[in-house]
Short mmCIF file of C-alpha atoms (C1' of nucleotides) in Angstrom, two decimals:
data_model
loop_
_atom_site.label_atom_id
_atom_site.label_comp_id
_atom_site.label_asym_id
_atom_site.label_seq_id
_atom_site.Cartn_x
_atom_site.Cartn_y
_atom_site.Cartn_z
CA MET A 1 -4.97 -5.81 -14.62
CA LEU A 2 -7.70 -3.47 -13.34
CA ASP A 3 -9.96 -3.90 -10.31
CA ILE A 4 -13.49 -5.92 -11.21
CA GLN A 5 -15.13 -3.99 -8.61
CA PHE A 6 -14.15 -0.68 -10.35
CA ILE A 7 -15.21 -2.32 -13.72
CA ARG A 8 -18.48 -3.04 -12.13
CA GLU A 9 -19.15 0.19 -10.93
CA ASN A 10 -17.80 2.25 -14.17
CA ALA A 11 -18.27 -0.05 -17.11
CA GLU A 12 -19.26 2.43 -19.53
CA LEU A 13 -16.14 4.37 -18.50
CA VAL A 14 -14.16 1.56 -18.62
CA GLN A 15 -15.49 0.62 -22.24
CA GLU A 16 -14.94 4.22 -23.02
CA LYS A 17 -11.46 4.62 -22.18
CA SER A 18 -10.45 1.08 -23.40
CA ALA A 19 -11.54 2.56 -26.89
CA GLN A 20 -9.37 5.53 -26.35
CA LYS A 21 -6.21 3.23 -26.14
CA GLY A 22 -7.39 1.46 -28.93
CA TYR A 23 -8.13 -1.77 -27.34
CA LYS A 24 -11.39 -3.67 -28.18
CA VAL A 25 -12.62 -5.02 -25.00
CA ASP A 26 -16.21 -5.99 -24.50
CA ILE A 27 -17.15 -5.02 -21.00
CA ALA A 28 -20.52 -6.15 -21.05
CA GLN A 29 -19.62 -9.52 -21.70
CA LEU A 30 -16.79 -9.16 -19.31
CA LEU A 31 -19.61 -8.66 -16.44
CA GLU A 32 -21.69 -11.28 -17.54
CA LEU A 33 -19.09 -13.71 -17.27
CA ASP A 34 -17.92 -12.31 -14.00
CA THR A 35 -21.79 -12.78 -12.67
CA GLU A 36 -21.69 -16.28 -13.75
CA ARG A 37 -18.35 -16.71 -12.28
CA ARG A 38 -19.73 -15.62 -8.92
CA THR A 39 -22.98 -17.71 -9.10
CA ARG A 40 -20.89 -20.41 -9.63
CA LEU A 41 -18.47 -20.07 -7.03
CA THR A 42 -21.25 -19.63 -4.32
CA GLN A 43 -22.40 -23.13 -5.51
CA ILE A 44 -19.22 -24.34 -4.95
CA GLU A 45 -18.67 -23.01 -1.69
CA GLU A 46 -21.95 -24.37 -0.49
CA LEU A 47 -21.12 -27.57 -1.47
CA ARG A 48 -17.49 -27.52 0.04
CA ALA A 49 -19.27 -26.38 3.22
CA ARG A 50 -21.55 -29.38 3.43
CA ARG A 51 -18.46 -31.53 2.48
CA ASN A 52 -16.32 -29.80 5.48
CA THR A 53 -19.45 -30.42 7.81
CA LEU A 54 -20.01 -34.34 6.94
CA SER A 55 -16.20 -34.42 7.44
CA ALA A 56 -16.25 -32.72 10.74
CA GLU A 57 -19.06 -35.27 12.13
CA MET A 58 -17.22 -38.52 11.21
CA LYS A 59 -14.13 -37.52 12.80
CA GLY A 60 -12.91 -39.86 15.38
CA GLN A 61 -15.44 -42.36 14.64
CA LYS A 62 -15.95 -44.98 11.84
CA PRO A 63 -18.05 -43.32 9.06
CA SER A 64 -21.35 -44.95 8.36
CA ASP A 65 -21.99 -46.21 4.83
CA GLU A 66 -24.67 -43.50 4.66
CA GLN A 67 -21.78 -40.80 5.45
CA LEU A 68 -19.83 -42.27 3.02
CA ALA A 69 -22.64 -42.30 -0.10
CA VAL A 70 -23.29 -38.83 0.78
CA GLY A 71 -19.55 -37.81 0.87
CA LYS A 72 -19.49 -39.58 -2.61
CA GLN A 73 -22.06 -37.56 -3.91
CA LEU A 74 -20.61 -34.55 -2.77
CA LYS A 75 -17.40 -35.39 -4.35
CA GLU A 76 -19.07 -35.98 -7.66
CA GLU A 77 -20.98 -32.81 -8.04
CA LEU A 78 -18.04 -30.75 -6.88
CA ALA A 79 -16.23 -32.67 -9.52
CA ALA A 80 -18.62 -31.48 -12.32
CA ARG A 81 -19.20 -27.59 -10.86
CA GLU A 82 -15.61 -27.02 -10.76
CA GLU A 83 -15.13 -28.06 -13.99
CA GLU A 84 -17.78 -25.73 -15.00
CA LEU A 85 -16.33 -22.83 -13.23
CA LYS A 86 -12.91 -23.66 -14.59
CA VAL A 87 -13.93 -23.04 -18.30
CA ILE A 88 -15.72 -19.74 -17.34
CA GLU A 89 -12.63 -18.60 -15.18
CA GLU A 90 -10.23 -19.12 -17.95
CA LYS A 91 -12.32 -16.94 -20.58
CA TYR A 92 -13.04 -14.13 -17.35
CA THR A 93 -9.44 -14.05 -16.59
CA ALA A 94 -8.27 -13.76 -20.16
CA GLN A 95 -10.90 -10.88 -20.88
CA LEU A 96 -10.05 -9.25 -17.56
CA HIS A 97 -6.61 -9.00 -18.22
CA ALA A 98 -7.20 -7.68 -22.07
CA VAL A 99 -8.52 -4.65 -20.27
CA PRO A 100 -6.08 -1.62 -20.31
CA ASN A 101 -5.46 0.52 -17.33
CA MET A 102 -7.23 3.76 -17.32
CA PRO A 103 -5.69 6.78 -18.83
CA LEU A 104 -5.38 9.43 -16.04
CA GLU A 105 -7.75 12.85 -17.03
CA ASP A 106 -4.82 15.31 -18.43
CA VAL A 107 -3.50 12.48 -20.90
CA PRO A 108 -4.32 13.73 -24.64
CA VAL A 109 -6.85 11.56 -26.24
CA GLY A 110 -5.71 10.47 -29.59
CA ALA A 111 -5.70 7.60 -31.95
CA THR A 112 -2.36 7.26 -32.97
CA GLU A 113 1.09 8.36 -31.94
CA ASP A 114 0.95 11.51 -34.28
CA GLU A 115 -1.67 12.97 -31.47
CA ASN A 116 1.10 12.82 -28.85
CA VAL A 117 1.20 16.44 -27.51
CA VAL A 118 4.66 18.12 -27.54
CA ALA A 119 4.67 19.62 -23.85
CA LYS A 120 7.71 21.56 -24.34
CA THR A 121 11.06 22.18 -26.67
CA VAL A 122 14.32 22.83 -24.76
CA GLY A 123 17.31 23.95 -26.78
CA GLU A 124 17.41 24.71 -30.28
CA PRO A 125 18.27 21.52 -33.07
CA THR A 126 22.28 21.85 -32.98
CA GLN A 127 23.67 24.22 -35.84
CA PHE A 128 26.67 22.93 -37.82
CA ASP A 129 28.58 25.37 -40.40
CA PHE A 130 29.07 21.82 -42.05
CA THR A 131 27.19 18.56 -43.02
CA PRO A 132 26.81 16.74 -39.76
CA LEU A 133 27.56 13.16 -39.86
CA HIS A 134 25.87 9.99 -38.48
CA ASP A 135 27.00 8.04 -35.52
CA TYR A 136 28.09 5.30 -37.76
CA GLN A 137 29.90 7.44 -39.76
CA LEU A 138 31.96 9.21 -36.68
CA GLY A 139 32.37 5.62 -35.29
CA ALA A 140 33.69 3.90 -38.35
CA GLU A 141 37.09 2.06 -38.55
CA ASP A 142 38.63 4.72 -40.63
CA ALA A 143 37.26 7.58 -38.31
CA LEU A 144 37.24 7.23 -34.53
CA ASP A 145 37.15 3.70 -34.74
CA LEU A 146 34.05 3.58 -31.97
CA ILE A 147 31.61 1.30 -33.47
CA ASP A 148 31.90 -2.27 -35.41
CA LYS A 149 28.82 -3.76 -36.70
CA GLU A 150 30.12 -5.66 -39.25
CA ARG A 151 32.36 -7.95 -37.41
CA ALA A 152 29.60 -7.88 -34.54
CA ALA A 153 26.70 -9.25 -37.50
CA LYS A 154 29.58 -11.96 -38.47
CA ILE A 155 29.48 -13.14 -34.69
CA ALA A 156 26.00 -12.71 -33.63
CA GLY A 157 24.18 -11.08 -36.66
CA SER A 158 22.50 -7.92 -37.19
CA ARG A 159 21.69 -5.16 -34.74
CA PHE A 160 24.79 -6.36 -32.68
CA ALA A 161 27.74 -4.21 -32.41
CA TYR A 162 31.26 -3.72 -30.84
CA LEU A 163 31.88 -0.36 -28.88
CA LYS A 164 35.01 0.48 -28.45
CA GLY A 165 37.35 2.88 -26.92
CA GLY A 166 36.43 6.52 -26.07
CA LEU A 167 32.75 5.42 -26.51
CA VAL A 168 32.84 2.71 -23.90
CA ARG A 169 34.43 4.95 -21.38
CA MET A 170 32.04 7.46 -22.11
CA GLN A 171 29.02 5.07 -21.52
CA PHE A 172 30.78 4.38 -17.96
CA ALA A 173 30.81 7.97 -17.30
CA ILE A 174 27.52 8.76 -18.14
CA VAL A 175 26.57 5.91 -15.62
CA GLN A 176 28.86 7.35 -12.67
CA PHE A 177 27.15 10.84 -13.84
CA ALA A 178 23.95 9.47 -13.34
CA MET A 179 24.38 7.44 -10.03
CA ASP A 180 26.06 10.46 -8.79
CA THR A 181 23.02 12.84 -9.72
CA LEU A 182 20.34 10.34 -8.46
CA GLY A 183 22.30 9.61 -5.09
CA ASN A 184 22.49 13.50 -4.52
CA GLU A 185 19.48 14.84 -2.32
CA GLU A 186 20.33 18.36 -2.80
CA ILE A 187 19.66 18.10 -6.38
CA LEU A 188 16.68 15.72 -5.85
CA GLN A 189 15.13 18.26 -3.42
CA LYS A 190 15.76 21.21 -6.01
CA LEU A 191 13.87 19.15 -8.66
CA ILE A 192 10.88 18.30 -6.10
CA ASN A 193 10.96 21.91 -4.79
CA GLU A 194 11.04 23.23 -8.75
CA ASN A 195 7.94 21.04 -9.46
CA GLY A 196 5.74 21.90 -6.33
CA LEU A 197 6.09 18.17 -4.87
CA THR A 198 5.80 17.54 -1.39
CA ILE A 199 7.67 14.01 -1.89
CA PRO A 200 10.81 13.25 0.13
CA ALA A 201 14.19 13.63 -1.22
CA LYS A 202 15.21 9.94 -1.19
CA PRO A 203 18.04 9.01 -2.81
CA PHE A 204 17.73 6.44 -5.68
CA VAL A 205 19.76 3.01 -4.72
CA PRO A 206 21.71 1.76 -7.50
CA ILE A 207 20.86 -2.02 -8.48
CA ILE A 208 22.71 -4.46 -10.91
CA PRO A 209 19.29 -6.88 -11.14
CA PRO A 210 19.48 -10.44 -12.87
CA ALA A 211 19.30 -9.90 -16.81
CA VAL A 212 16.79 -13.17 -17.18
CA LEU A 213 13.36 -13.93 -15.45
CA ARG A 214 11.05 -16.77 -15.38
CA THR A 215 7.64 -16.76 -16.97
CA GLU A 216 5.48 -16.46 -13.99
CA PRO A 217 6.71 -13.03 -12.82
CA TYR A 218 7.27 -11.76 -16.33
CA VAL A 219 3.48 -12.46 -16.96
CA ALA A 220 2.38 -11.11 -13.84
CA SER A 221 4.60 -7.71 -14.43
CA ALA A 222 2.25 -7.17 -17.64
CA ARG A 223 5.57 -6.50 -19.24
CA LEU A 224 6.12 -10.00 -21.32
CA ASN A 225 5.76 -9.22 -24.96
CA ALA A 226 6.83 -12.49 -26.16
CA GLU A 227 6.07 -12.15 -29.76
CA GLU A 228 7.87 -8.83 -30.92
CA VAL A 229 10.43 -7.97 -28.05
CA THR A 230 11.38 -10.79 -25.59
CA TYR A 231 14.30 -13.46 -26.19
CA LYS A 232 13.21 -16.85 -24.82
CA ILE A 233 15.93 -19.32 -23.32
CA GLU A 234 13.60 -22.26 -23.95
CA GLN A 235 15.79 -24.56 -22.21
CA ASP A 236 15.55 -23.11 -19.04
CA ASP A 237 12.35 -21.48 -19.06
CA LEU A 238 13.80 -18.02 -18.89
CA TRP A 239 13.59 -14.82 -20.36
CA LEU A 240 16.32 -12.13 -21.20
CA ASN A 241 14.75 -8.97 -20.27
CA ALA A 242 14.06 -6.17 -22.20
CA SER A 243 14.49 -3.43 -19.94
CA ALA A 244 15.99 -3.53 -16.05
CA GLU A 245 12.30 -2.40 -15.34
CA HIS A 246 11.08 -6.21 -15.56
CA THR A 247 13.64 -7.51 -13.35
CA LEU A 248 13.16 -4.48 -10.97
CA CYS A 249 9.28 -4.23 -10.68
CA THR A 250 9.03 -7.79 -10.06
CA MET A 251 11.38 -7.78 -7.51
CA TYR A 252 9.08 -7.69 -4.73
CA TRP A 253 6.57 -9.98 -6.23
CA ASN A 254 4.31 -11.48 -3.79
CA GLU A 255 5.44 -9.49 -0.83
CA ILE A 256 3.57 -6.88 1.50
CA LEU A 257 6.05 -3.88 2.17
CA PRO A 258 5.99 -1.70 5.44
CA GLU A 259 4.98 1.73 4.63
CA ASP A 260 8.10 3.21 6.15
CA MET A 261 9.84 1.35 3.44
CA LEU A 262 8.29 3.64 0.86
CA PRO A 263 9.01 5.01 -1.40
CA VAL A 264 11.48 2.24 -3.06
CA ARG A 265 13.49 4.31 -5.53
CA TYR A 266 15.68 2.10 -7.63
CA ILE A 267 18.12 3.00 -10.43
CA GLY A 268 19.20 -0.31 -11.84
CA TYR A 269 21.64 -0.83 -14.67
CA SER A 270 21.27 -3.60 -16.93
CA THR A 271 21.86 -5.00 -20.60
CA SER A 272 18.78 -5.24 -22.05
CA PHE A 273 17.59 -7.25 -24.97
CA ARG A 274 14.97 -6.97 -27.64
CA ARG A 275 14.02 -9.24 -30.85
CA GLU A 276 12.94 -6.27 -32.63
CA ALA A 277 10.69 -8.56 -34.92
CA GLY A 278 8.53 -6.41 -37.04
CA THR A 279 11.11 -3.52 -37.47
CA TYR A 280 12.97 -4.99 -40.20
CA GLY A 281 14.69 -2.30 -42.17
CA LYS A 282 13.90 0.17 -39.87
CA ASP A 283 16.59 2.16 -38.10
CA MET A 284 19.29 0.00 -39.43
CA GLU A 285 22.20 2.29 -39.38
CA GLY A 286 24.22 3.02 -36.47
CA ILE A 287 23.42 2.03 -32.76
CA PHE A 288 20.07 3.46 -32.44
CA ARG A 289 17.83 0.39 -32.59
CA MET A 290 19.91 -2.55 -31.42
CA HIS A 291 19.01 -6.18 -30.43
CA GLN A 292 21.42 -5.60 -27.02
CA PHE A 293 21.91 -2.24 -25.31
CA ASP A 294 22.83 -1.08 -21.82
CA LYS A 295 20.05 0.86 -19.76
CA LEU A 296 19.94 2.60 -16.81
CA GLU A 297 16.37 2.49 -15.32
CA MET A 298 14.45 4.19 -12.72
CA GLU A 299 12.02 2.23 -10.76
CA VAL A 300 9.66 3.51 -7.89
CA ILE A 301 7.09 1.72 -5.83
CA SER A 302 5.44 3.87 -3.96
CA THR A 303 1.56 4.63 -2.26
CA GLY A 304 -1.53 5.42 -4.34
CA GLU A 305 -1.34 9.04 -2.91
CA THR A 306 2.24 9.55 -3.95
CA GLY A 307 2.61 7.75 -7.21
CA LEU A 308 1.64 10.80 -9.59
CA GLN A 309 4.24 12.89 -7.62
CA GLU A 310 6.80 10.08 -8.11
CA HIS A 311 5.72 10.30 -12.07
CA LYS A 312 6.34 14.01 -12.16
CA LEU A 313 9.95 13.66 -10.14
CA LEU A 314 11.07 11.14 -12.52
CA VAL A 315 10.33 13.17 -15.62
CA ALA A 316 11.88 16.23 -13.82
CA ILE A 317 15.13 13.97 -13.32
CA GLN A 318 14.98 13.06 -16.94
CA GLU A 319 15.02 16.25 -18.23
CA TYR A 320 17.45 17.45 -15.69
CA LEU A 321 20.29 14.86 -16.79
CA VAL A 322 19.51 15.35 -20.55
CA ALA A 323 19.85 19.09 -19.92
CA GLN A 324 23.38 18.56 -18.08
CA LEU A 325 24.46 16.88 -21.24
CA GLY A 326 23.50 19.98 -23.21
CA LEU A 327 21.21 17.63 -25.40
CA PRO A 328 18.50 19.54 -27.25
CA TYR A 329 15.20 17.76 -26.64
CA ARG A 330 11.57 18.30 -26.66
CA LEU A 331 9.01 16.68 -23.79
CA ILE A 332 6.42 14.51 -25.34
CA ASN A 333 3.02 13.75 -23.24
CA LYS A 334 1.92 10.83 -25.14
CA CYS A 335 -1.68 10.59 -26.07
CA THR A 336 -4.12 7.36 -24.92
CA ALA A 337 -3.05 5.24 -28.30
CA ASP A 338 0.65 5.32 -27.38
CA ILE A 339 0.95 5.37 -23.72
CA GLY A 340 0.63 1.33 -23.46
CA LYS A 341 -1.68 -1.09 -21.84
CA PRO A 342 -0.42 -1.02 -18.19
CA ASN A 343 0.25 2.65 -18.28
CA ALA A 344 -2.12 5.28 -16.76
CA SER A 345 0.13 8.22 -18.05
CA GLY A 346 3.21 8.44 -20.56
CA PHE A 347 5.86 10.97 -20.93
CA ASP A 348 8.69 10.72 -23.64
CA ILE A 349 11.82 12.55 -24.18
CA ASP A 350 13.00 13.00 -27.71
CA CYS A 351 16.41 14.28 -28.05
CA TRP A 352 17.64 15.69 -31.23
CA PHE A 353 19.61 13.49 -33.67
CA PRO A 354 21.67 15.73 -36.17
CA GLY A 355 22.72 13.10 -38.60
CA GLN A 356 18.65 11.93 -39.18
CA GLY A 357 17.66 15.78 -38.54
CA ASN A 358 15.09 14.74 -36.23
CA TYR A 359 13.88 14.26 -32.76
CA ARG A 360 13.84 10.84 -31.61
CA GLU A 361 12.72 8.81 -28.41
CA THR A 362 15.49 8.40 -25.93
CA HIS A 363 13.27 8.36 -22.75
CA THR A 364 9.98 7.19 -21.56
CA ALA A 365 8.50 7.64 -18.28
CA ASP A 366 5.42 5.52 -17.48
CA TYR A 367 2.91 5.56 -14.44
CA MET A 368 1.02 2.38 -13.80
CA THR A 369 -1.21 3.16 -10.74
CA ASP A 370 -2.26 -0.17 -9.20
CA TYR A 371 -2.41 -1.94 -12.29
CA GLN A 372 1.07 -3.35 -12.55
CA THR A 373 0.67 -4.54 -8.74
CA ARG A 374 -2.63 -5.91 -8.59
CA ASP A 375 -1.35 -9.21 -10.41
CA LEU A 376 2.34 -8.68 -9.06
CA LYS A 377 0.64 -8.43 -5.30
CA ILE A 378 3.11 -6.06 -4.10
CA ARG A 379 1.18 -4.32 -1.32
CA THR A 380 2.23 -1.96 1.48
CA ARG A 381 0.88 -2.42 5.21
CA ARG A 382 -0.39 1.14 6.40
CA SER A 383 1.97 2.33 9.77
CA ARG A 384 -1.28 3.52 11.59
CA THR A 385 -3.68 1.11 10.64
CA GLY A 386 -2.04 -1.59 9.77
CA GLU A 387 -4.54 -1.95 6.65
CA VAL A 388 -2.91 -3.95 3.54
CA GLU A 389 -3.01 -1.66 0.08
CA LEU A 390 -1.48 -2.26 -3.18
CA THR A 391 1.63 -0.09 -4.10
CA HIS A 392 1.79 2.25 -7.03
CA THR A 393 4.57 1.63 -9.81
CA ASN A 394 6.51 4.02 -12.13
CA ASP A 395 9.38 3.15 -14.31
CA ALA A 396 11.34 6.00 -16.40
CA THR A 397 14.26 5.56 -18.56
CA CYS A 398 17.38 7.17 -16.85
CA PHE A 399 19.44 6.87 -19.92
CA ALA A 400 19.05 4.16 -22.64
CA LEU A 401 23.02 4.32 -23.35
CA GLY A 402 23.24 3.15 -26.66
CA ARG A 403 21.04 6.34 -27.96
CA THR A 404 22.47 8.52 -25.44
CA LEU A 405 25.76 7.93 -26.98
CA LYS A 406 24.48 8.47 -30.25
CA ALA A 407 22.93 11.94 -29.32
CA ILE A 408 26.38 13.02 -27.91
CA LEU A 409 28.62 11.82 -30.72
CA GLU A 410 26.28 13.71 -33.34
CA ASN A 411 25.29 16.96 -31.37
CA CYS A 412 28.86 17.08 -29.96
CA GLN A 413 30.64 16.51 -33.39
CA THR A 414 33.52 18.89 -34.24
CA LYS A 415 34.09 20.10 -38.32
CA ASP A 416 37.55 17.79 -37.61
CA GLY A 417 35.50 14.48 -36.99
CA HIS A 418 36.12 14.53 -33.06
CA VAL A 419 33.59 14.79 -30.69
CA THR A 420 33.53 17.01 -27.62
CA VAL A 421 32.97 15.52 -24.52
CA PRO A 422 30.02 17.17 -22.27
CA GLU A 423 31.72 18.80 -19.26
CA VAL A 424 29.80 16.96 -16.88
CA LEU A 425 31.24 13.61 -17.98
CA ARG A 426 34.93 14.82 -18.22
CA PRO A 427 35.74 14.31 -14.52
CA TYR A 428 34.45 10.47 -15.22
CA MET A 429 36.69 10.24 -18.26
CA GLY A 430 39.55 11.32 -16.84
CA GLY A 431 39.34 14.94 -17.86
CA ARG A 432 39.13 13.98 -21.50
CA GLU A 433 37.81 16.84 -23.81
CA THR A 434 37.26 14.84 -26.71
CA ILE A 435 37.04 11.54 -28.12
"C1'" G B 1 27.09 -32.33 -14.14
"C1'" G B 2 26.99 -36.17 -9.38
"C1'" A B 3 25.29 -36.93 -3.94
"C1'" G B 4 22.25 -35.44 -0.11
"C1'" A B 5 18.67 -32.33 2.83
"C1'" G B 6 14.69 -28.98 2.61
"C1'" G B 7 10.62 -25.54 1.44
"C1'" U B 8 4.43 -24.46 6.99
"C1'" G B 9 1.87 -17.43 9.22
"C1'" G B 10 5.97 -10.97 9.91
"C1'" C B 11 10.04 -14.37 11.82
"C1'" C B 12 11.60 -18.81 14.41
"C1'" G B 13 9.33 -23.61 14.98
"C1'" A B 14 5.63 -28.10 15.93
"C1'" G B 15 2.81 -31.27 13.42
"C1'" U B 16 2.91 -37.74 8.64
"C1'" G B 17 -5.13 -38.99 7.00
"C1'" G B 18 -10.32 -35.97 10.47
"C1'" U B 19 -12.68 -29.43 15.42
"C1'" U B 20 -5.00 -28.10 12.31
"C1'" G B 21 -6.00 -21.41 9.70
"C1'" A B 22 -2.40 -24.50 11.77
"C1'" A B 23 0.57 -25.75 18.91
"C1'" G B 24 4.81 -23.30 21.41
"C1'" G B 25 7.99 -18.99 20.94
"C1'" C B 26 9.43 -14.35 19.05
"C1'" G B 27 7.69 -9.72 17.05
"C1'" C B 28 3.49 -6.36 16.59
"C1'" A B 29 -1.03 -3.69 18.50
"C1'" C B 30 -4.10 -2.58 22.62
"C1'" G B 31 -5.33 -2.84 27.89
"C1'" A B 32 -3.68 -3.74 32.97
"C1'" C B 33 0.20 -2.39 36.81
"C1'" U B 34 3.61 2.23 36.82
"C1'" C B 35 5.07 8.91 37.97
"C1'" G B 36 6.93 7.13 33.31
"C1'" A B 37 9.63 3.18 31.60
"C1'" A B 38 11.77 -2.13 31.46
"C1'" A B 39 9.74 -6.43 33.48
"C1'" U B 40 5.17 -8.92 34.13
"C1'" C B 41 0.05 -10.47 33.17
"C1'" G B 42 -4.25 -10.19 30.05
"C1'" U B 43 -6.78 -9.95 24.80
"C1'" G B 44 -5.66 -9.59 20.02
"C1'" U B 45 -2.70 -10.30 15.73
"C1'" G B 46 -1.77 -14.01 8.01
"C1'" U B 47 -3.66 -13.19 2.91
"C1'" A B 48 -7.51 -13.73 -0.86
"C1'" G B 49 -12.61 -14.35 -2.68
"C1'" G B 50 -17.77 -14.21 -1.26
"C1'" G B 51 -21.41 -12.43 2.18
"C1'" U B 52 -23.22 -7.96 5.09
"C1'" C B 53 -25.27 -1.02 6.02
"C1'" A B 54 -21.64 -3.00 9.28
"C1'" A B 55 -21.02 -7.70 11.65
"C1'" A B 56 -21.71 -12.70 11.96
"C1'" C B 57 -20.91 -16.43 8.60
"C1'" C B 58 -18.94 -19.38 4.27
"C1'" U B 59 -14.62 -20.76 1.13
"C1'" A B 60 -9.46 -21.02 -0.39
"C1'" U B 61 -4.70 -21.01 1.19
"C1'" C B 62 1.00 -25.36 4.68
"C1'" G B 63 6.52 -23.61 -2.81
"C1'" A B 64 3.39 -24.64 -7.54
"C1'" G B 65 0.40 -27.96 -10.40
"C1'" G B 66 -2.00 -32.61 -10.41
"C1'" G B 67 -3.75 -37.60 -8.19
"C1'" U B 68 -5.62 -41.02 -4.24
"C1'" U B 69 -9.90 -40.24 -0.15
"C1'" C B 70 -16.03 -39.46 2.26
"C1'" G B 71 -12.12 -36.34 4.06
"C1'" A B 72 -4.87 -33.91 2.52
"C1'" A B 73 0.04 -29.43 5.57
"C1'" U B 74 0.07 -34.69 6.02
"C1'" C B 75 0.03 -40.58 1.05
"C1'" C B 76 1.48 -40.48 -4.52
"C1'" C B 77 3.28 -38.24 -9.05
"C1'" U B 78 5.56 -33.74 -11.83
"C1'" C B 79 7.66 -29.28 -11.72
"C1'" C B 80 10.12 -25.04 -9.16
"C1'" C B 81 13.10 -23.11 -5.53
"C1'" U B 82 16.76 -22.99 -1.22
"C1'" C B 83 20.61 -24.87 1.24
"C1'" U B 84 24.99 -28.65 2.00
"C1'" C B 85 29.08 -31.76 -0.29
"C1'" C B 86 31.85 -32.97 -4.69
"C1'" G B 87 33.27 -31.75 -9.87
"C1'" C B 88 33.28 -27.79 -13.21
"C1'" C B 89 34.37 -22.42 -13.60
"C1'" A B 90 33.75 -15.81 -14.33
#
RNA sequence: GGAGAGGUGGCCGAGUGGUUGAAGGCGCACGACUCGAAAUCGUGUGUAGGGUCAAACCUAUCGAGGGUUCGAAUCCCUCCCUCUCCGCCA
């Protein structure tokens, strides 16, 4: 959520920026509730103070009837006022949480995703002297035998797959390649220098997080999308994570981290689950949009001064990794309507998919400033002053493995129906050059 | 799944109805001593909300929520979590 102090001091701006992001909020009404809430709170605190004073007077002696009577009266009045406050506070909290994060200055203003800005295009759409196939054609049982969705549907329903053989080898090769890259300080330093950044080249620590999380931290992370995205295990009050981000950004929930621990840089590997409600009939072919997919996700927790630089580093890493695989892509600076409620800035990488003849999203990088950590209460204690401040968070796809595999299959296919393994992956696949 | 123990500040650990936001210790910060350091001594040291130019000050907070009471870390209820033993099991 946003800082209420900030909203008080920048009401018009918040109203305007919220509208730019497509969120209907009534800031004037929120501020009214805020005023009312504080008025009630002051009243209640005065009553409590009187109760505490009275209680101290009574200590060590038998209370008089008069004191008891005053106490009882205070009790009743408090109960009534607290009930009133509760009603106001519920409305206030709901409205406060409805306010989206403010977009950064250089986020393009737009009403729909059509107004996203292509920041750059790298590589040309792959050319073939034959008609390129889709992933499901290349991976069919009578072709390379890599993808079996029919039998998966029999067992688990639609949007599930058995991935097989060389495709599985390739998935783990990508994982190893990515972890090697993100653990390599020389590469990080090079990317930092190239982008004029001044943050340290601290390597990313690989993490395998839990794939499930409880309601309370999930809500606090501002990432729970119960209706459309997230699977619930009702019996145990657990949700299947839709991304490792969700179990990574909540990891330090309710903690104060020493400043010298920052930045925290993690690369998390997790199977992710998405209900994909509302996408029926969309992307049904192949492994582009699945209920279950494995993903490598980068997560950074840093100070307010360095959060934006971390964001830029994450985008640079994404570009580097995609380029290393030789995939044509374009970098998208997402407009205000498309960056998402908790995000202040968001970039996507869309890779070229020859089967569809189109660029499709494979990566996203989000910068949340302190919007997420205000609820999660992830703070840092400054080394010099001892002061406590909210941290900033970033998340970014390292590789969404399903879509990456699909992109490689389609871009690296040969006329004879095979797939050339990108060179950087070969050392992790026993030197294999094709699948 | 069965049986038991327990959740208190950055950490350890007292505390079973009334100056307990919480003893004591560790850690940390500052100061004294020292050429400097260690040791020692002194002072300070949670978080959040309100309030103030800043303070003072007020309120909340002892896993979470609810209840009893004039008053709850302390009593009652529900839930969550951790640990130990048994069972099962990758």
